[in-house]
Amino acid sequence: MKSRIFVGGLILLVAAVTASADKYVRYNLIGYSPLAAKRILVMADEKCDNLKWSVKDSLGKELLSGAAGTSISGKSDYAPMPFNYEFYVDSIHAEGTYTVNISGVEPFKIVVKKNPYEFVLEKILHYIRAERSGSVDCVDRGPSHFGDSACSIFHRYKGDNGKWVMDDSTHPVKVDVRGGWYDAGDYLKFTQTICWVDYFLMRSYMAYPALFHKKYSKTEYVDVLDEAKWGLDYLMKVMPDNDTNEFIIEVGDQADHDCGIRLPENDTMDGKRPALSALSIPQMGYTAACLALGSDLFGKLGKKDIAAKYKAKAELVYRRAQSPEANKIGDAFLFAEANPFYEDFTLWDNMELGAVELYRLTNEPKYLADAKMYEGRCRNAGWTSWGDANIFAH
């Protein structure tokens, strides 16, 4: 999915233009949690050390005051101005609206409230549910894409030019790949990005379960768990057989972009999409990590049967990702001349994540040894995304 949002890591800031043309204030527009750090940054064109500041409550009573001191940095990636001053108002814990006064700056208000980002969660979960494929419980539109119940398998392989191509002969095997989420405005489904979304839905719930409620879910689970299980049940299908000769990296191909704009329920390609199969290590490592984490999470919720199925599939996918056949293939993705879709040339960060989650689930030393080995191979990464799992794997 192209909306790459980590529920637990939202930071919303505003740079508010002040009365003084050479001063700007950066603060949290949405609001501060009562016990969270509450930093305010003043950015200026000219030196203005020891800026006086104060904070008043809604009745006009002054609660805090001080001076911002000397500039903490020059112009950089951190701030666009040459002089930057910061101060903290962490000791304000009571919920309410407060007025901040800074010398030479127009007064502005900050808000302290419990769970200030909670309203964002519903929007994210609404969007993800709207992206559901093959579900009667989607929102904003009609059910669609039940034709994915019998997709013909096509194999991906590298041609003589080193680029990934699709075997143009239909294999006799058909696979049920209903479920999952659409990638974006088209109706392709990519295992890699479904894993990314699902992993952080679960991690977000595990970090702060009290934030999540039920609005759309028609099952026993709150929305985030209902959505996470929807993703996990799709991932259970991407390695459809115990002989492990197939691993579905995506459903659909470049033809999806030639159909024009249409609602999912009006899609003339339904039932005609290929299921592209390749033993792609990055996607298999991520799938193993998701299913292992899902086993851990749903096991702790008392769903032992579900947890056991997720665990068995996670171990199967992980073992196959370590096979000589998978190592010969390495990575695989949908190659289009103008836009390769979700290419991921880094194999070992995803495998490290898979090993980590399997070790956390089983406590088996072999997975810990694997995690350390893969960590040594992939080393660091400058950022995190659907294709760069180094930071959270480490």
Coordinates of C-alpha atoms in Angstrom, one line a residue:
M1 CA 0.0 0.0 0.0
K2 CA 1.4 3.4 -0.9
S3 CA 0.1 5.0 2.2
R4 CA 3.1 4.2 4.4
I5 CA 1.9 5.2 7.8
F6 CA 3.2 3.8 11.1
V7 CA 0.3 4.3 13.5
G8 CA 2.6 4.5 16.5
G9 CA 5.0 7.1 15.1
L10 CA 2.9 10.0 14.0
I11 CA 4.4 13.4 14.6
L12 CA 2.4 16.4 13.5
L13 CA 4.1 19.8 13.7
V14 CA 3.3 23.3 12.6
A15 CA 5.7 26.2 11.8
A16 CA 3.6 29.2 12.8
V17 CA 4.5 32.5 11.3
T18 CA 4.8 35.1 14.1
A19 CA 4.4 38.8 14.4
S20 CA 8.1 39.3 13.9
A21 CA 9.1 38.7 10.3
D22 CA 12.4 37.1 11.3
K23 CA 11.1 34.7 13.9
Y24 CA 9.1 31.5 13.5
V25 CA 7.8 29.1 16.1
R26 CA 7.6 25.3 15.7
Y27 CA 5.3 23.5 18.1
N28 CA 2.9 20.6 18.2
L29 CA -0.3 21.7 16.5
I30 CA -2.4 18.6 17.4
G31 CA -1.6 18.6 21.1
Y32 CA 0.8 17.2 23.7
S33 CA 0.1 14.2 25.9
P34 CA 0.1 15.1 29.6
L35 CA 3.2 13.3 30.5
A36 CA 5.1 13.7 27.2
A37 CA 8.0 16.1 26.5
K38 CA 6.7 19.5 25.4
R39 CA 9.3 21.3 23.3
I40 CA 8.9 24.6 21.7
L41 CA 11.5 25.8 19.1
V42 CA 12.0 29.4 18.0
M43 CA 13.8 29.9 14.7
A44 CA 15.2 33.3 13.7
D45 CA 17.2 35.1 11.0
E46 CA 19.2 37.0 13.5
K47 CA 20.8 36.3 16.9
C48 CA 18.3 36.8 19.7
D49 CA 19.8 35.0 22.8
N50 CA 17.9 34.8 26.0
L51 CA 14.4 35.3 24.6
K52 CA 12.0 35.7 27.5
W53 CA 9.0 33.3 27.5
S54 CA 6.0 32.5 29.7
V55 CA 3.0 30.2 29.7
K56 CA -0.4 31.1 31.1
D57 CA -3.5 28.9 31.7
S58 CA -7.0 29.6 30.4
L59 CA -7.7 32.1 33.2
G60 CA -4.6 34.1 32.5
K61 CA -2.5 32.8 35.4
E62 CA 1.2 32.5 34.7
L63 CA 2.4 29.0 35.3
L64 CA 5.9 29.0 33.9
S65 CA 8.5 31.5 32.6
G66 CA 12.1 31.5 31.6
A67 CA 14.7 32.5 29.0
A68 CA 15.5 30.4 25.9
G69 CA 19.3 30.8 26.3
T70 CA 21.7 30.6 23.3
S71 CA 21.2 29.1 19.9
I72 CA 21.3 25.3 19.9
S73 CA 22.2 25.0 16.2
G74 CA 22.7 26.8 12.9
K75 CA 21.0 26.3 9.6
S76 CA 20.8 22.6 9.0
D77 CA 18.5 19.7 8.2
Y78 CA 17.1 20.2 11.7
A79 CA 16.0 23.8 11.1
P80 CA 16.0 26.2 8.1
M81 CA 17.1 29.3 10.1
P82 CA 20.6 30.2 11.2
F83 CA 19.6 30.7 14.9
N84 CA 17.5 28.3 16.8
Y85 CA 16.3 28.4 20.4
E86 CA 14.3 25.8 22.4
F87 CA 12.6 25.5 25.7
Y88 CA 10.5 22.9 27.4
V89 CA 7.2 23.1 29.3
D90 CA 7.1 19.5 30.4
S91 CA 5.8 20.2 33.9
I92 CA 2.4 21.2 32.5
H93 CA 0.4 18.0 33.0
A94 CA -3.2 19.1 33.3
E95 CA -5.4 18.8 30.3
G96 CA -6.4 22.2 28.8
T97 CA -5.4 25.1 26.5
Y98 CA -2.5 27.3 27.4
T99 CA -1.2 30.6 25.9
V100 CA 2.6 30.9 25.2
N101 CA 4.2 34.3 25.1
I102 CA 7.7 34.8 23.7
S103 CA 9.4 38.2 23.3
G104 CA 8.8 39.6 19.9
V105 CA 6.4 36.8 18.9
E106 CA 2.7 36.9 18.6
P107 CA 1.1 34.8 21.5
F108 CA -0.1 31.4 20.5
K109 CA -2.0 28.5 22.1
I110 CA -0.9 24.9 22.8
V111 CA -3.2 22.1 23.9
V112 CA -2.5 19.3 26.4
K113 CA -4.9 16.4 26.2
K114 CA -5.0 12.7 26.7
N115 CA -4.2 10.6 23.5
P116 CA -4.0 13.6 21.2
Y117 CA -3.5 11.4 18.1
E118 CA -6.3 9.0 18.8
F119 CA -8.5 10.6 16.1
V120 CA -5.9 9.7 13.5
L121 CA -6.2 6.0 14.2
E122 CA -9.8 5.7 12.9
K123 CA -8.9 7.5 9.7
I124 CA -6.0 5.1 9.0
L125 CA -8.1 2.1 9.8
H126 CA -11.0 3.4 7.7
Y127 CA -8.6 3.8 4.7
I128 CA -7.2 0.3 5.1
R129 CA -10.6 -1.2 5.3
A130 CA -11.6 0.6 2.1
E131 CA -8.6 -1.0 0.5
R132 CA -9.8 -4.6 1.3
S133 CA -10.0 -7.0 -1.5
G134 CA -12.5 -9.8 -1.6
S135 CA -14.4 -8.7 1.5
V136 CA -18.1 -8.0 2.1
D137 CA -17.1 -5.9 5.0
C138 CA -15.3 -3.1 3.1
V139 CA -16.4 0.5 3.4
D140 CA -17.2 3.3 0.9
R141 CA -18.0 0.9 -2.0
G142 CA -19.4 -2.5 -2.9
P143 CA -17.7 -5.9 -2.4
S144 CA -15.3 -6.9 -5.2
H145 CA -12.6 -9.2 -6.5
F146 CA -14.0 -12.6 -5.5
G147 CA -12.5 -13.8 -8.8
D148 CA -9.1 -14.0 -7.0
S149 CA -10.4 -17.4 -5.7
A150 CA -8.9 -19.1 -8.7
C151 CA -5.9 -17.2 -10.1
S152 CA -3.7 -19.0 -12.5
I153 CA 0.0 -19.2 -11.3
F154 CA 2.7 -17.7 -13.5
H155 CA 6.3 -18.0 -12.6
R156 CA 8.8 -15.1 -12.4
Y157 CA 12.3 -15.5 -13.6
K158 CA 15.3 -13.5 -14.7
G159 CA 15.8 -13.1 -18.4
D160 CA 19.2 -13.0 -20.2
N161 CA 19.3 -9.2 -19.6
G162 CA 19.0 -9.7 -15.8
K163 CA 15.5 -8.2 -15.7
W164 CA 12.6 -10.0 -14.2
V165 CA 10.0 -11.3 -16.6
M166 CA 6.9 -13.5 -16.3
D167 CA 6.6 -16.9 -17.7
D168 CA 4.0 -16.5 -20.4
S169 CA 2.6 -20.0 -20.1
T170 CA -0.2 -20.7 -17.7
H171 CA 0.6 -23.4 -15.2
P172 CA -2.1 -25.9 -14.4
V173 CA -2.2 -24.9 -10.8
K174 CA -4.7 -22.3 -9.6
V175 CA -4.5 -20.7 -6.2
D176 CA -7.1 -19.0 -4.0
V177 CA -5.6 -15.5 -3.2
R178 CA -8.8 -13.7 -2.1
G179 CA -8.1 -11.2 0.6
G180 CA -5.4 -8.7 1.5
W181 CA -5.4 -5.1 0.5
Y182 CA -5.1 -3.3 -2.8
D183 CA -1.9 -1.5 -3.4
A184 CA -3.4 2.0 -4.0
G185 CA -5.7 3.3 -6.8
D186 CA -5.1 0.1 -8.8
Y187 CA -6.0 -3.4 -7.7
L188 CA -2.7 -5.2 -7.6
K189 CA -1.8 -6.8 -4.4
F190 CA 1.8 -7.0 -3.3
T191 CA 2.9 -9.4 -0.6
Q192 CA 5.8 -7.2 0.5
T193 CA 3.7 -4.1 1.3
I194 CA 0.8 -6.2 2.8
C195 CA 3.5 -7.5 5.2
W196 CA 4.6 -4.0 6.0
V197 CA 1.2 -2.7 6.8
D198 CA 0.2 -5.8 8.8
Y199 CA 3.4 -5.9 10.8
F200 CA 2.9 -2.3 12.1
L201 CA -0.8 -2.8 12.7
M202 CA 0.1 -5.5 15.2
R203 CA 3.1 -3.6 16.6
S204 CA 0.9 -0.6 17.2
Y205 CA -1.7 -2.6 19.0
M206 CA 0.9 -4.3 21.1
A207 CA 2.5 -1.0 22.1
Y208 CA -0.8 0.6 23.3
P209 CA -3.9 -1.7 23.1
A210 CA -6.0 0.7 25.1
L211 CA -6.0 3.2 22.2
F212 CA -8.0 0.9 19.9
H213 CA -11.7 0.4 19.7
K214 CA -14.4 -1.2 17.6
K215 CA -16.2 0.8 14.9
Y216 CA -16.1 -1.2 11.7
S217 CA -15.3 -4.7 12.9
K218 CA -18.1 -7.3 12.8
T219 CA -15.9 -9.9 14.6
E220 CA -15.0 -10.2 18.2
Y221 CA -11.9 -8.1 17.6
V222 CA -11.3 -4.3 17.8
D223 CA -10.8 -2.8 14.4
V224 CA -7.0 -2.9 14.4
L225 CA -6.9 -6.6 15.3
D226 CA -9.7 -7.4 12.8
E227 CA -7.7 -5.7 10.1
A228 CA -4.4 -7.4 11.2
K229 CA -6.1 -10.8 11.1
W230 CA -7.5 -10.0 7.6
G231 CA -3.9 -9.4 6.4
L232 CA -2.5 -12.5 8.2
D233 CA -5.1 -14.8 6.7
Y234 CA -4.1 -13.5 3.3
L235 CA -0.4 -14.2 4.0
M236 CA -1.4 -17.8 5.0
K237 CA -2.3 -18.2 1.3
V238 CA 0.8 -17.0 -0.4
M239 CA 2.6 -20.3 0.1
P240 CA -0.4 -22.5 -0.7
D241 CA 1.1 -26.0 -0.6
N242 CA 3.3 -27.9 1.9
D243 CA 5.6 -28.9 -1.0
T244 CA 6.6 -25.2 -0.9
N245 CA 7.2 -25.0 -4.6
E246 CA 5.2 -21.8 -4.9
F247 CA 5.3 -18.4 -3.2
I248 CA 2.9 -15.7 -4.5
I249 CA 4.7 -12.4 -4.5
E250 CA 1.8 -10.5 -6.1
V251 CA -1.6 -10.7 -7.7
G252 CA -1.9 -8.8 -11.0
D253 CA 0.6 -7.3 -13.3
Q254 CA 1.3 -4.3 -15.5
A255 CA -2.0 -4.7 -17.3
D256 CA -3.8 -3.3 -14.2
H257 CA -2.5 0.1 -15.2
D258 CA -4.1 0.0 -18.6
C259 CA -7.7 -0.3 -17.5
G260 CA -8.5 3.3 -16.7
I261 CA -10.3 4.6 -13.6
R262 CA -13.0 2.3 -12.2
L263 CA -14.5 1.2 -8.9
P264 CA -13.4 -2.2 -7.7
E265 CA -16.8 -3.7 -8.1
N266 CA -16.8 -2.5 -11.7
D267 CA -13.4 -4.0 -12.6
T268 CA -13.5 -6.0 -15.8
M269 CA -10.3 -7.8 -14.9
D270 CA -11.7 -9.5 -11.9
G271 CA -11.0 -13.2 -12.2
K272 CA -8.4 -12.7 -14.9
R273 CA -5.4 -11.6 -12.8
P274 CA -2.3 -13.8 -12.6
A275 CA -0.7 -14.8 -9.4
L276 CA 3.0 -14.3 -9.8
S277 CA 5.1 -16.9 -8.1
A278 CA 8.8 -16.8 -7.1
L279 CA 10.8 -17.8 -4.1
S280 CA 11.7 -14.2 -3.3
I281 CA 13.8 -14.0 -0.1
P282 CA 12.8 -10.4 1.0
Q283 CA 9.1 -11.2 0.7
M284 CA 9.5 -14.6 2.4
G285 CA 11.5 -13.2 5.3
Y286 CA 8.9 -10.5 5.8
T287 CA 6.0 -13.0 5.6
A288 CA 7.6 -15.2 8.2
A289 CA 8.1 -12.2 10.5
C290 CA 4.4 -11.2 10.2
L291 CA 3.1 -14.7 10.7
A292 CA 5.4 -15.3 13.7
L293 CA 4.3 -12.0 15.3
G294 CA 0.7 -12.8 14.5
S295 CA 1.1 -16.2 16.3
D296 CA 2.6 -14.4 19.3
L297 CA -0.2 -11.8 19.4
F298 CA -3.2 -14.0 18.9
G299 CA -1.7 -16.7 21.1
K300 CA -1.6 -14.2 23.9
L301 CA -5.3 -13.3 23.2
G302 CA -6.1 -17.0 23.9
K303 CA -6.5 -18.0 20.2
K304 CA -4.3 -21.1 20.4
D305 CA -5.6 -22.8 17.3
I306 CA -5.1 -19.7 15.1
A307 CA -1.6 -19.1 16.7
A308 CA -0.5 -22.6 15.9
K309 CA -1.5 -22.3 12.2
Y310 CA 0.4 -19.0 11.9
K311 CA 3.4 -20.5 13.6
A312 CA 3.6 -23.5 11.4
K313 CA 3.3 -21.4 8.2
A314 CA 5.9 -18.9 9.4
E315 CA 8.4 -21.7 10.0
L316 CA 7.6 -23.2 6.6
V317 CA 8.1 -20.0 4.7
Y318 CA 11.3 -19.2 6.7
R319 CA 12.8 -22.6 6.0
R320 CA 12.0 -22.3 2.3
A321 CA 13.6 -18.8 2.2
Q322 CA 16.8 -20.4 3.4
S323 CA 16.7 -23.1 0.7
P324 CA 19.2 -23.3 -2.2
E325 CA 16.4 -22.7 -4.7
A326 CA 15.5 -19.4 -3.0
N327 CA 19.1 -18.3 -2.7
K328 CA 19.5 -18.9 -6.4
I329 CA 16.6 -16.5 -7.1
G330 CA 17.3 -13.9 -4.4
D331 CA 14.8 -11.1 -5.0
A332 CA 11.8 -10.9 -7.4
F333 CA 9.4 -8.1 -8.1
L334 CA 7.2 -6.7 -10.8
F335 CA 9.5 -5.1 -13.3
A336 CA 8.1 -2.4 -15.6
E337 CA 10.5 -0.2 -17.7
A338 CA 9.1 3.1 -16.4
N339 CA 8.5 2.0 -12.8
P340 CA 9.8 -1.1 -11.1
F341 CA 7.3 -2.0 -8.4
Y342 CA 8.6 -2.6 -4.9
E343 CA 12.0 -3.8 -5.9
D344 CA 14.0 -4.8 -2.8
F345 CA 17.6 -5.8 -3.4
T346 CA 18.4 -6.1 0.3
L347 CA 17.7 -9.7 1.3
W348 CA 19.0 -10.0 4.8
D349 CA 17.2 -7.3 6.8
N350 CA 13.9 -9.0 6.1
M351 CA 15.4 -12.4 7.0
E352 CA 16.8 -10.9 10.2
L353 CA 13.3 -9.7 11.1
G354 CA 11.9 -13.1 10.4
A355 CA 14.5 -14.8 12.6
V356 CA 14.0 -12.3 15.4
E357 CA 10.2 -12.8 15.5
L358 CA 10.6 -16.6 15.3
Y359 CA 13.1 -16.5 18.2
R360 CA 10.7 -14.4 20.2
L361 CA 7.9 -16.8 19.5
T362 CA 9.8 -20.1 20.0
N363 CA 12.9 -19.3 22.1
E364 CA 14.8 -21.7 19.8
P365 CA 18.5 -20.8 19.7
K366 CA 18.9 -21.5 16.0
Y367 CA 16.7 -18.5 15.2
L368 CA 18.8 -16.2 17.5
A369 CA 21.9 -17.4 15.7
D370 CA 20.3 -16.7 12.4
A371 CA 19.3 -13.2 13.5
K372 CA 22.9 -12.4 14.5
M373 CA 24.2 -13.8 11.2
Y374 CA 21.8 -11.8 9.1
E375 CA 22.4 -8.7 11.2
G376 CA 26.1 -9.0 10.3
R377 CA 25.2 -9.1 6.6
C378 CA 22.8 -6.2 6.4
R379 CA 24.4 -3.8 8.9
N380 CA 22.8 -0.3 9.1
A381 CA 20.3 1.6 7.1
G382 CA 19.6 5.3 6.9
W383 CA 15.9 5.1 7.1
T384 CA 13.0 2.6 7.5
S385 CA 10.4 1.7 4.9
W386 CA 8.6 -1.3 3.4
G387 CA 11.9 -2.3 1.9
D388 CA 14.3 -1.4 4.7
A389 CA 13.7 -3.3 7.9
N390 CA 17.2 -2.9 9.4
I391 CA 16.3 -0.5 12.1
F392 CA 13.4 -2.3 13.7
A393 CA 15.0 -5.7 13.0
H394 CA 18.1 -4.6 15.0

